[in-house]
Amino acid sequence: METKLYQLSDLTYILRLLEQDEIIAFPTETVFGLGGNAFSDRACCNIYQAKGRPSDNPFIIHIAHIDQLNLVAQNIPDLAYQLFSRFTPGPLTIILPKSETVSPVATAQLSSVAVRIPAHPSARALLRACPFPLAAPSANRSGRPSPTNSSMVMKELQGRIAGVLDGTPAQYGLESTVISCLHDEVLLLRPGAVSLEELETFLHDLGHTIRIAQHVIDAVSPGMRHAHYQPAYPIKLFTQEHLSFLQSVQLQEKTGLLILKKTYHQIPFQLAASWQVRIFTDEKDFARQLYQTLVEFERQGIKLVYAELPCCQGLGLALCDRLQHAAANQGISKDG
Ligand code: TXA
Ligand code: MG
């Protein structure tokens, strides 16, 4: 199958492909998604197949507008409407009781469904024109870093999907914040650009609380993690407090370094000229460029990457989560 790059001007043709259960990658403000008809078992099976994704890992269902919520969910609490009104269109996904219409393949047979209203103008144009919601996981092969621009998707899924809708690169660069509203206490399942602190403040004013799911706590602290967001080489993490070990590993060849600007200026020695160094102005810049940089390093034949683990506040929590997964069980370097 040849994978074609489409423009918004090809929208009518893209819709025809989706109606035939083909799957199409499209831009969102977080990462690119791989979309198919959320009401069609066959389209959803095609997504699992193209990604090589285990069939017990459900997709997020994307809709254009809050008015379409009842197409995909039922018994929707007022709180979910309030959260959607406040934070979307944007990088927040909410788990709700599933409606009958959504394909059980999309939700991996669960009775709940993850719903998101993306803000990216191309995603919005696509979803507004589409006669059904789109089930869309991130448009990477299972376990790999998520694509944040259309050429990354092309390289990742060429020959496996019908097409890619072109569009501006992802503004945030990390997947959406996922919360569950299935119970009175809101649960944070995946940190993202809508931060825990923002959610806490908003929920507090409405008399609700939010708790971080145990698997997130495990993920951001060293120890138990599933392989996810991983490039072809090992990643070792370090913190701002432990920079001196970098001196002892200077002679390593084909090495990459991901570091925040403020930390970079604290390195008390000259780094080896052979190292590929990426300096990020702040956490937002780090998040936006993380996956793209990891994939670029692969192309450059980098064999090992040292990455700074920022502090776990605000967007830092999402960055820590993705970096800890990407570095699966390599631990935090203190002495090389
Ligand atoms: O930013 C994003 O969320 C991107 C863009 C494309 O929208 N999508 C994305 O999808 O990251 P994916 O499939 O890579 O991640 C979805 C996450 C998975 O961890 C999945 O297990 C979880 O959401 N999820 C989906 N449905 C769920 C459900 N019913 N209950 C609990 N977790 C669910
Ligand atoms: Mg993903």
XYZ file of N, CA, C and O and ligand atoms in Angstrom, residues 26-35 51 53 56-62 90-96 98 106-108 110-116 118 136-140 146 174-180 182 189-190 215 228-229 322, ligand 1:
265
model
N -3.409 12.107 11.193
C -3.748 13.536 11.130
C -3.076 14.285 12.275
O -2.775 13.704 13.319
N -2.856 15.600 12.068
C -2.175 16.374 13.113
C -3.099 16.699 14.275
O -4.293 16.914 14.061
N -2.571 16.683 15.480
C -3.276 17.305 16.602
C -2.239 18.187 17.310
O -1.046 18.129 16.986
N -2.684 18.960 18.266
C -1.766 19.867 18.961
C -0.842 19.137 19.933
O 0.138 19.704 20.403
N -1.138 17.847 20.226
C -0.266 17.090 21.145
C 0.754 16.283 20.340
O 1.947 16.563 20.380
N 0.249 15.273 19.622
C 1.066 14.463 18.708
C 0.144 14.097 17.547
O -1.059 14.309 17.629
N 0.695 13.530 16.472
C -0.170 13.095 15.357
C -0.941 11.842 15.771
O -0.413 10.988 16.491
N -2.198 11.746 15.318
C -3.030 10.591 15.628
C -3.207 9.723 14.396
O -3.006 10.192 13.262
N -3.586 8.446 14.622
C -3.865 7.538 13.508
C -5.341 7.202 13.580
O -5.773 6.419 14.430
N -6.139 7.857 12.701
C -7.585 7.840 12.868
C -8.324 6.851 11.983
O -7.952 6.602 10.837
N -0.289 -0.298 13.684
C 0.613 0.104 14.768
C 1.377 -1.078 15.368
O 2.372 -0.886 16.062
N -0.093 -2.785 17.640
C -0.442 -2.499 19.034
C -1.189 -3.674 19.654
O -2.071 -4.250 19.016
N -5.340 -5.199 23.665
C -5.955 -4.866 24.960
C -5.661 -3.428 25.391
O -5.910 -3.055 26.521
N -5.116 -2.622 24.467
C -4.814 -1.224 24.807
C -5.741 -0.290 24.016
O -5.551 -0.084 22.821
N -6.775 0.276 24.694
C -7.832 1.010 23.984
C -7.381 2.349 23.404
O -6.377 2.921 23.818
N -8.174 2.838 22.432
C -7.873 4.106 21.751
C -8.635 5.268 22.392
O -9.642 5.061 23.063
N -8.173 6.471 22.084
C -8.923 7.681 22.447
C -9.865 8.003 21.289
O -9.475 7.913 20.116
N -11.108 8.359 21.607
C -12.084 8.712 20.566
C -12.136 10.240 20.463
O -12.313 10.932 21.473
N -11.954 10.735 19.233
C -11.878 12.183 19.005
C -13.183 12.699 18.415
O -13.700 12.130 17.442
N -8.543 21.129 23.327
C -7.201 21.170 23.900
C -6.747 19.813 24.382
O -7.426 18.811 24.161
N -5.591 19.791 25.069
C -4.903 18.516 25.345
C -5.399 17.766 26.590
O -4.601 17.372 27.422
N -6.716 17.597 26.720
C -7.273 16.842 27.853
C -8.180 15.732 27.337
O -9.054 15.965 26.499
N -7.957 14.506 27.851
C -8.790 13.346 27.518
C -9.501 12.895 28.779
O -8.877 12.819 29.844
N -10.810 12.606 28.658
C -11.579 12.176 29.837
C -12.178 10.786 29.607
O -12.762 10.513 28.558
N -12.003 9.913 30.620
C -12.592 8.565 30.554
C -14.007 8.621 31.145
O -14.197 9.106 32.258
N -14.965 8.112 30.370
C -16.387 8.170 30.741
C -17.025 6.807 30.471
O -16.431 5.971 29.777
N -18.936 4.203 28.431
C -19.004 4.097 26.967
C -20.452 3.968 26.473
O -21.268 3.302 27.100
N -12.456 -0.624 19.589
C -11.768 0.639 19.899
C -11.454 0.752 21.383
O -10.429 1.306 21.772
N -12.347 0.226 22.225
C -12.167 0.377 23.674
C -11.636 -0.908 24.312
O -11.691 -1.048 25.535
N -11.132 -1.814 23.501
C -10.582 -3.085 23.998
C -11.579 -3.787 24.934
O -11.190 -4.276 25.995
N -13.681 -2.666 26.947
C -13.980 -2.025 28.238
C -15.372 -1.392 28.188
O -15.886 -1.077 27.116
N -15.941 -1.135 29.368
C -17.246 -0.453 29.409
C -17.047 1.058 29.493
O -18.004 1.814 29.584
N -15.785 1.496 29.477
C -15.494 2.934 29.497
C -14.868 3.357 28.169
O -14.409 2.516 27.391
N -14.861 4.683 27.942
C -14.302 5.204 26.687
C -13.509 6.489 26.990
O -13.918 7.294 27.833
N -12.381 6.650 26.314
C -11.561 7.865 26.460
C -11.976 8.849 25.365
O -12.024 8.475 24.196
N -12.300 10.100 25.747
C -12.804 11.077 24.773
C -11.949 12.341 24.790
O -11.570 12.838 25.857
N -11.698 12.852 23.584
C -10.868 14.060 23.475
C -11.412 14.964 22.369
O -11.911 14.476 21.347
N -9.770 17.716 20.181
C -8.490 18.384 19.891
C -8.660 19.811 19.377
O -9.720 20.155 18.844
N -8.418 7.279 17.574
C -7.055 7.599 17.131
C -6.030 7.501 18.255
O -5.986 8.354 19.132
N -5.214 6.460 18.203
C -4.029 6.445 19.065
C -2.953 7.318 18.425
O -3.145 7.816 17.306
N -1.835 7.496 19.089
C -0.727 8.229 18.479
C -0.237 7.439 17.256
O -0.285 6.202 17.235
N 0.270 8.176 16.231
C 0.555 7.563 14.927
C 1.971 6.990 14.834
O 2.671 7.172 13.837
N 2.382 6.280 15.882
C 3.687 5.613 15.890
C 3.472 4.108 15.903
O 2.388 3.634 16.230
N 6.150 9.049 19.837
C 5.017 9.519 19.025
C 5.486 10.569 18.021
O 6.325 11.406 18.346
N 3.797 16.368 23.485
C 3.545 15.203 24.346
C 2.051 14.899 24.313
O 1.233 15.808 24.148
N 1.705 13.621 24.493
C 0.312 13.198 24.426
C -0.532 13.889 25.501
O -0.022 14.309 26.538
N -1.859 13.913 25.252
C -2.796 14.617 26.138
C -2.782 14.078 27.569
O -2.425 12.922 27.816
N -3.191 14.935 28.479
C -3.449 14.534 29.867
C -4.674 13.622 29.848
O -5.677 13.956 29.224
N -4.584 12.464 30.523
C -5.753 11.568 30.588
C -6.243 11.501 32.030
O -5.473 11.193 32.943
N -7.546 11.816 32.219
C -8.143 11.689 33.553
C -9.391 10.815 33.462
O -10.023 10.724 32.419
N -9.731 10.191 34.586
C -10.952 9.386 34.625
C -11.996 10.103 35.457
O -11.718 10.551 36.570
N -14.923 8.442 36.065
C -15.858 7.333 36.280
C -16.354 7.317 37.720
O -17.403 6.765 38.022
N -4.563 9.637 34.981
C -4.013 8.390 34.426
C -2.760 8.620 33.598
O -1.944 7.724 33.422
N -2.658 9.827 32.999
C -1.454 10.154 32.220
C -1.254 11.660 32.297
O -2.135 12.414 31.907
N 0.001 3.851 38.895
C 0.951 3.529 37.815
C 1.707 4.778 37.352
O 2.832 4.687 36.880
N 7.941 1.975 26.405
C 7.022 2.898 25.751
C 7.850 4.084 25.295
O 8.843 4.402 25.928
N 7.434 4.750 24.228
C 8.109 5.963 23.761
C 9.606 5.733 23.545
O 10.429 6.620 23.762
N 7.328 10.635 30.471
C 7.745 10.126 29.159
C 9.228 9.752 29.160
O 9.630 8.741 28.565
O -2.646 13.365 22.704
C -3.167 12.261 22.609
O -3.880 11.801 23.499
C -2.935 11.481 21.310
C -3.618 12.232 20.177
C -3.531 11.485 18.887
O -4.935 12.491 20.524
N -3.412 10.132 21.413
C -2.799 9.213 22.182
O -3.377 7.953 22.103
O -1.844 9.450 22.876
P -2.674 6.626 22.651
O -3.530 5.515 22.185
O -1.277 6.596 22.219
O -2.832 6.737 24.198
C -4.109 6.591 24.793
C -3.973 6.243 26.233
C -3.433 4.841 26.394
O -2.523 4.851 27.476
C -4.677 4.035 26.727
O -4.379 2.913 27.510
C -5.514 5.048 27.497
O -5.283 6.272 26.830
N -6.947 4.726 27.434
C -7.742 4.708 26.344
N -8.989 4.314 26.682
C -8.988 4.076 28.009
C -9.964 3.655 28.937
N -11.224 3.373 28.573
N -9.595 3.524 30.236
C -8.326 3.811 30.618
N -7.349 4.221 29.777
C -7.674 4.340 28.493
